[in-house]
Coordinates of C-alpha atoms in Angstrom, one line a residue:
D17 CA -3.3 -22.3 8.1
G18 CA -4.1 -19.7 10.7
Q19 CA -1.3 -17.9 10.3
E20 CA -2.1 -13.9 11.1
V21 CA -0.5 -11.9 8.1
E22 CA 0.1 -8.3 8.4
I23 CA -0.3 -6.7 5.1
V24 CA 0.9 -3.1 3.5
L25 CA -0.1 -1.5 0.4
E26 CA 2.2 1.3 -0.5
A27 CA 0.8 4.3 -3.0
I28 CA 4.3 6.1 -4.3
L29 CA 3.8 9.0 -6.4
R30 CA 7.4 10.4 -7.7
V31 CA 7.7 14.2 -8.4
A32 CA 9.1 13.4 -11.9
Q33 CA 6.0 11.2 -12.2
P34 CA 3.1 13.3 -10.5
D35 CA 0.5 11.2 -13.4
V36 CA 1.3 7.9 -12.5
L37 CA 1.2 6.2 -8.8
R38 CA 3.1 2.9 -7.8
L39 CA 1.9 0.3 -6.4
Q40 CA 3.7 -2.1 -3.8
V41 CA 2.6 -4.6 -1.2
T42 CA 4.2 -6.2 1.5
A43 CA 2.9 -9.0 3.9
V44 CA 5.0 -10.1 7.2
G45 CA 3.9 -13.0 9.2
E46 CA 5.2 -14.6 12.4
T47 CA 6.9 -17.4 10.4
P48 CA 8.0 -17.7 7.0
L49 CA 5.0 -17.3 4.5
P50 CA 4.5 -20.2 1.7
P51 CA 4.6 -18.3 -1.7
L52 CA 2.0 -15.8 -2.0
Q53 CA 0.4 -13.7 -4.8
A54 CA -1.4 -10.5 -4.6
T55 CA -3.9 -9.4 -6.7
L56 CA -5.1 -5.6 -6.9
R57 CA -8.3 -4.3 -8.4
W58 CA -8.5 -0.6 -8.7
G59 CA -11.1 1.1 -11.4
T60 CA -9.7 -0.6 -14.8
F61 CA -6.7 -1.5 -13.2
A62 CA -6.2 -5.4 -12.7
H63 CA -2.9 -6.9 -12.0
T64 CA -1.8 -9.8 -10.3
A65 CA 2.0 -10.1 -8.8
V66 CA 4.4 -12.7 -7.0
L67 CA 5.8 -12.2 -3.8
D68 CA 9.6 -12.5 -3.7
A69 CA 11.2 -14.1 -0.7
Y70 CA 10.8 -11.3 1.2
G71 CA 7.0 -10.9 1.1
R72 CA 7.1 -8.0 -1.3
A73 CA 6.1 -7.6 -4.7
N74 CA 5.7 -4.7 -7.5
F75 CA 2.5 -3.6 -9.8
P76 CA 3.5 -2.3 -12.8
P77 CA 2.6 1.7 -13.1
M78 CA -0.9 3.2 -12.8
P79 CA -2.0 6.0 -14.5
L80 CA -3.8 8.4 -12.0
D81 CA -6.7 9.5 -14.3
I82 CA -8.5 6.2 -14.1
L83 CA -8.7 6.6 -10.1
V84 CA -10.0 10.0 -10.2
D85 CA -13.7 10.9 -10.6
E86 CA -15.0 13.2 -12.9
Q87 CA -15.0 15.8 -9.8
G88 CA -11.6 15.0 -8.6
R89 CA -12.3 12.6 -6.1
W90 CA -10.2 9.4 -5.3
R91 CA -12.1 6.2 -6.2
A92 CA -10.9 4.2 -3.2
E93 CA -13.9 2.0 -2.7
D94 CA -12.7 0.3 -6.0
L95 CA -9.9 -0.8 -4.3
Q96 CA -9.7 -4.4 -3.6
L97 CA -6.2 -6.5 -3.0
L98 CA -6.5 -10.4 -2.5
L99 CA -3.6 -12.0 -1.0
E100 CA -3.7 -16.0 -2.0
T101 CA -1.1 -18.7 -2.2
Q102 CA 0.4 -19.2 -4.8
Q103 CA -0.5 -22.0 -7.5
T104 CA 2.2 -24.6 -8.4

């Protein structure tokens, strides 16, 4: 509907689990947002999560080893985040 939406993708790495990345997406608009879902693809990780009433969604824990190439570099170029209205 032409509304601007700010999207934040957070990656959390806990000291207790240094080999697992936790990802959360947050969407904020100037007016209340319609029901939304976010699809995240990164390397071999691909999951869809429904945003809650506060515009947040958590993805399942992601093993870090699927995000690092043979030289130990992050595969950031593979990251895709799609936000769309939820199908009813």
